Every structure is written in C-alpha cells, then in structure tokens.
mmCIF file of C-alpha atoms in Angstrom:
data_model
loop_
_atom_site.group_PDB
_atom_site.id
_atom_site.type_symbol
_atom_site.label_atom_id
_atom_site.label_comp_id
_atom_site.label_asym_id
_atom_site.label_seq_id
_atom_site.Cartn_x
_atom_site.Cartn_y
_atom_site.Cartn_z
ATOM 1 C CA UNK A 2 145.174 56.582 147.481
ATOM 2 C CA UNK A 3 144.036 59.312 145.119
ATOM 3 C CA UNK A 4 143.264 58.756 141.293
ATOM 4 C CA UNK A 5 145.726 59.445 138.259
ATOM 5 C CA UNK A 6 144.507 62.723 137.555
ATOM 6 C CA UNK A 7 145.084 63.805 141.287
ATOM 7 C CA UNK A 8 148.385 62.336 141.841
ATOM 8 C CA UNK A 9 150.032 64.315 138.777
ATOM 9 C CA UNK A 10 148.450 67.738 140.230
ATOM 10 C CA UNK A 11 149.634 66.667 143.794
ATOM 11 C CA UNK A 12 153.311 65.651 142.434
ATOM 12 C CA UNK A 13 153.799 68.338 140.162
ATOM 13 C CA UNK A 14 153.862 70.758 143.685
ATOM 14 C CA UNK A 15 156.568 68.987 145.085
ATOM 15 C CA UNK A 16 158.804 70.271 141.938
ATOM 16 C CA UNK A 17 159.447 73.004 143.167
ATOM 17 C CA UNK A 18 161.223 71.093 146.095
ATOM 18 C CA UNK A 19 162.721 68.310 144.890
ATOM 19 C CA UNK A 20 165.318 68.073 142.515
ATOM 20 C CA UNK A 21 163.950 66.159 139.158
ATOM 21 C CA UNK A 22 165.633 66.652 135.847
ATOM 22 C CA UNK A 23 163.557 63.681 133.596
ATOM 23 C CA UNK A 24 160.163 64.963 134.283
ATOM 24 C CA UNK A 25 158.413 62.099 131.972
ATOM 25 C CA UNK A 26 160.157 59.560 134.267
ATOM 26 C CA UNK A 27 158.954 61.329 137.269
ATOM 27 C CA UNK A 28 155.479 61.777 136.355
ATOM 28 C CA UNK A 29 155.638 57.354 134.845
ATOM 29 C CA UNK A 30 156.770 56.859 138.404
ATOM 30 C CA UNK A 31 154.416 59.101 139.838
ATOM 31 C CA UNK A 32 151.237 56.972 137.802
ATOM 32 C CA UNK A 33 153.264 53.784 138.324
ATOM 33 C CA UNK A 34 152.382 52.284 141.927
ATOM 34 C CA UNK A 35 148.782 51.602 140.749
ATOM 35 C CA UNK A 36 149.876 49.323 138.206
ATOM 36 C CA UNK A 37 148.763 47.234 141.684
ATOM 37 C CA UNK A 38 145.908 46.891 140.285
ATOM 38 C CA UNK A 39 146.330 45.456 136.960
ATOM 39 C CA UNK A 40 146.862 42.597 139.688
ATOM 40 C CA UNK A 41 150.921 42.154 138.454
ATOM 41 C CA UNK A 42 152.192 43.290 141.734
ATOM 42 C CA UNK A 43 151.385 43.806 145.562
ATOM 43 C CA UNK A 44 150.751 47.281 147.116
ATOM 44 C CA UNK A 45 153.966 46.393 149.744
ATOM 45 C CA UNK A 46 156.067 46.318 146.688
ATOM 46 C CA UNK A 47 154.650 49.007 145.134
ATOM 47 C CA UNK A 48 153.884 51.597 148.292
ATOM 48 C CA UNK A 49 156.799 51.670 150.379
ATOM 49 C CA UNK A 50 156.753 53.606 153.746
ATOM 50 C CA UNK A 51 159.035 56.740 153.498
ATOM 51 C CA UNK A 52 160.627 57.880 156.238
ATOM 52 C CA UNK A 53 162.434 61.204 155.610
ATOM 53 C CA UNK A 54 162.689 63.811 153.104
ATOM 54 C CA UNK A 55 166.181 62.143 152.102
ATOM 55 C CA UNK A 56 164.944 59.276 151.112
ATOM 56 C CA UNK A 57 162.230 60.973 149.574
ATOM 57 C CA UNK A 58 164.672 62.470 147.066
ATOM 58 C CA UNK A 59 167.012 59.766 146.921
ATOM 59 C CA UNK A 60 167.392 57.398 143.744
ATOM 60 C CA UNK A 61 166.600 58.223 140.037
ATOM 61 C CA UNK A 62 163.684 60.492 138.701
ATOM 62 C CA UNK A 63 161.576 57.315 138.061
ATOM 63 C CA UNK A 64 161.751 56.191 142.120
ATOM 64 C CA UNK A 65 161.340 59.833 143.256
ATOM 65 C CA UNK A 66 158.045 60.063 141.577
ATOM 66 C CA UNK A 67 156.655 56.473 142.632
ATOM 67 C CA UNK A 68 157.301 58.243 145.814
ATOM 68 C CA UNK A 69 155.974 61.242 145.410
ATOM 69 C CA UNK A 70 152.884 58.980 144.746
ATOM 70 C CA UNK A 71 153.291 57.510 148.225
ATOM 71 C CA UNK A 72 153.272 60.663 149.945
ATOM 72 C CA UNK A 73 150.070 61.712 147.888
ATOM 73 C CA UNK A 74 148.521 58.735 149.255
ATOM 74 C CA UNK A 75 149.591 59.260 152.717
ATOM 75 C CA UNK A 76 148.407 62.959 152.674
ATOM 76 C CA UNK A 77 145.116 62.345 151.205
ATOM 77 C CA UNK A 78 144.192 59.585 153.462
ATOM 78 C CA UNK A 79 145.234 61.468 156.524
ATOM 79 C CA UNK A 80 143.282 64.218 155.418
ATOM 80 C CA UNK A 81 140.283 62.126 154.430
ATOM 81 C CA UNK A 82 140.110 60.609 158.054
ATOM 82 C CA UNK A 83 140.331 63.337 159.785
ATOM 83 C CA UNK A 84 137.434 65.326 158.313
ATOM 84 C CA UNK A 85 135.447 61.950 157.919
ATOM 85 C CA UNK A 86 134.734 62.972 154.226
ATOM 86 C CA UNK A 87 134.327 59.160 153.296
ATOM 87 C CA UNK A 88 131.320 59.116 154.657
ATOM 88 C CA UNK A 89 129.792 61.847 152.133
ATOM 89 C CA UNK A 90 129.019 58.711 149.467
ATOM 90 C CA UNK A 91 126.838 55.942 151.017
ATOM 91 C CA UNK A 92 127.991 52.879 152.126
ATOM 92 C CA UNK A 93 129.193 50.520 148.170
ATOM 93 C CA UNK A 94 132.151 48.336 147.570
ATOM 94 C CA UNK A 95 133.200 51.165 145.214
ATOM 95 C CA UNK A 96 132.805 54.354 147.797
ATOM 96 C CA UNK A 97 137.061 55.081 148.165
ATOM 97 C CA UNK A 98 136.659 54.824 144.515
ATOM 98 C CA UNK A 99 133.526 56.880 143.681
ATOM 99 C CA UNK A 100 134.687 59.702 146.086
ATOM 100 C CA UNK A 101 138.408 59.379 144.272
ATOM 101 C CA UNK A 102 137.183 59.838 140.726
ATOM 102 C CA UNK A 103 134.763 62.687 142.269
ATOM 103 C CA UNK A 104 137.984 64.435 143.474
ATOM 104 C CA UNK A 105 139.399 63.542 139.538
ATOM 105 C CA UNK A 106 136.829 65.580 138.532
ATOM 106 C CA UNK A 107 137.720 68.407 140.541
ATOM 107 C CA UNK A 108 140.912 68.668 138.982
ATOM 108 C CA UNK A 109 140.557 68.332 135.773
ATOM 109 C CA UNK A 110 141.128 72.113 134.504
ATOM 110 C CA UNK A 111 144.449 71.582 137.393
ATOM 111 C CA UNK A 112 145.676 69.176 135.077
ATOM 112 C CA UNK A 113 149.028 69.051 133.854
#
C-alpha cells in the first residue's frame, strides 16, 4: 500500500492507458480503498485481486480507479520486497507507514 499522495501520482500514469472520462470519480476511487481504515470496511472488500487488464478497465470510472489503487499497491509492494527497502527505517509498529509518508514526501511537487 502506498499513501494518498502516491496513489494519485501512480494512477494518474495509467491515463494515458485506460479509458476514463469522469476523472473526479476516478481519482475518489483511486483514494477510496483506504477508507479501510476508518475501520468501516475490510481490506478483502476493499482490495480485490485483479487478474487481467480487462478487468482492470472494466466497470464505471469510480471502480477503475479503486483499481488502479490495487495495482499501485501491488506494484509498490513487489518493488519494496524485492530491494528490501523496508528495512531502511528501524524496526516500529509504524515502519510501512513511516517509510509510506517518506515516499509522500517525495512526491509532493509530482502532485496532481
């Protein structure tokens, strides 16, 4: 899971790929799937697996963003793993979200 800030940048390169004509329901879907924790719903309802680019781009602009969220997730933690850059912040309850807000940071002037 990335933070707000990063899933917007992320989403906003698919654009260019996917077909989205409501852009403000895109990018509420895209912020949406952390309403998780606000503790209203569960991260199975809210982070479905995709399994192909079809159903990627299947539904209305609202579901195509939440995800578009999902594969920002999925990309960032693969990519995370596999450089081991979790273990950069020491060992906290809070380290996947220190290191997420760090990477907020870093696009802030990236920012929609």
């Amino acid at each position: 899971m990335s933070a707000p800030l990063s899933h917007l940048v992320f989403a906003e390169k698919f654009l260019n790929k996917i077909n989205v004509k409501d852009l403000r329901a895109f990018y509420i879907g895209v912020c949406f799937p952390d309403i998780r924790y606000l503790g209203v719903m569960d991260k199975e309802e809210t982070h479905k697996e995709i399994k192909s680019y079809e159903e990627l781009v299947s539904g209305n602009d609202f579901e195509i963003g939440i995800k578009c969220h999902v594969l920002v997730d999925l990309i960032r933690d693969n990519y995370m793993k596999e450089r081991n850059l979790n273990s950069i912040i020491p060992e906290s309850k809070f380290r996947s979200m220190i290191l997420k807000f760090c990477e907020d940071q870093l696009y802030t002037n990236k920012a929609i």
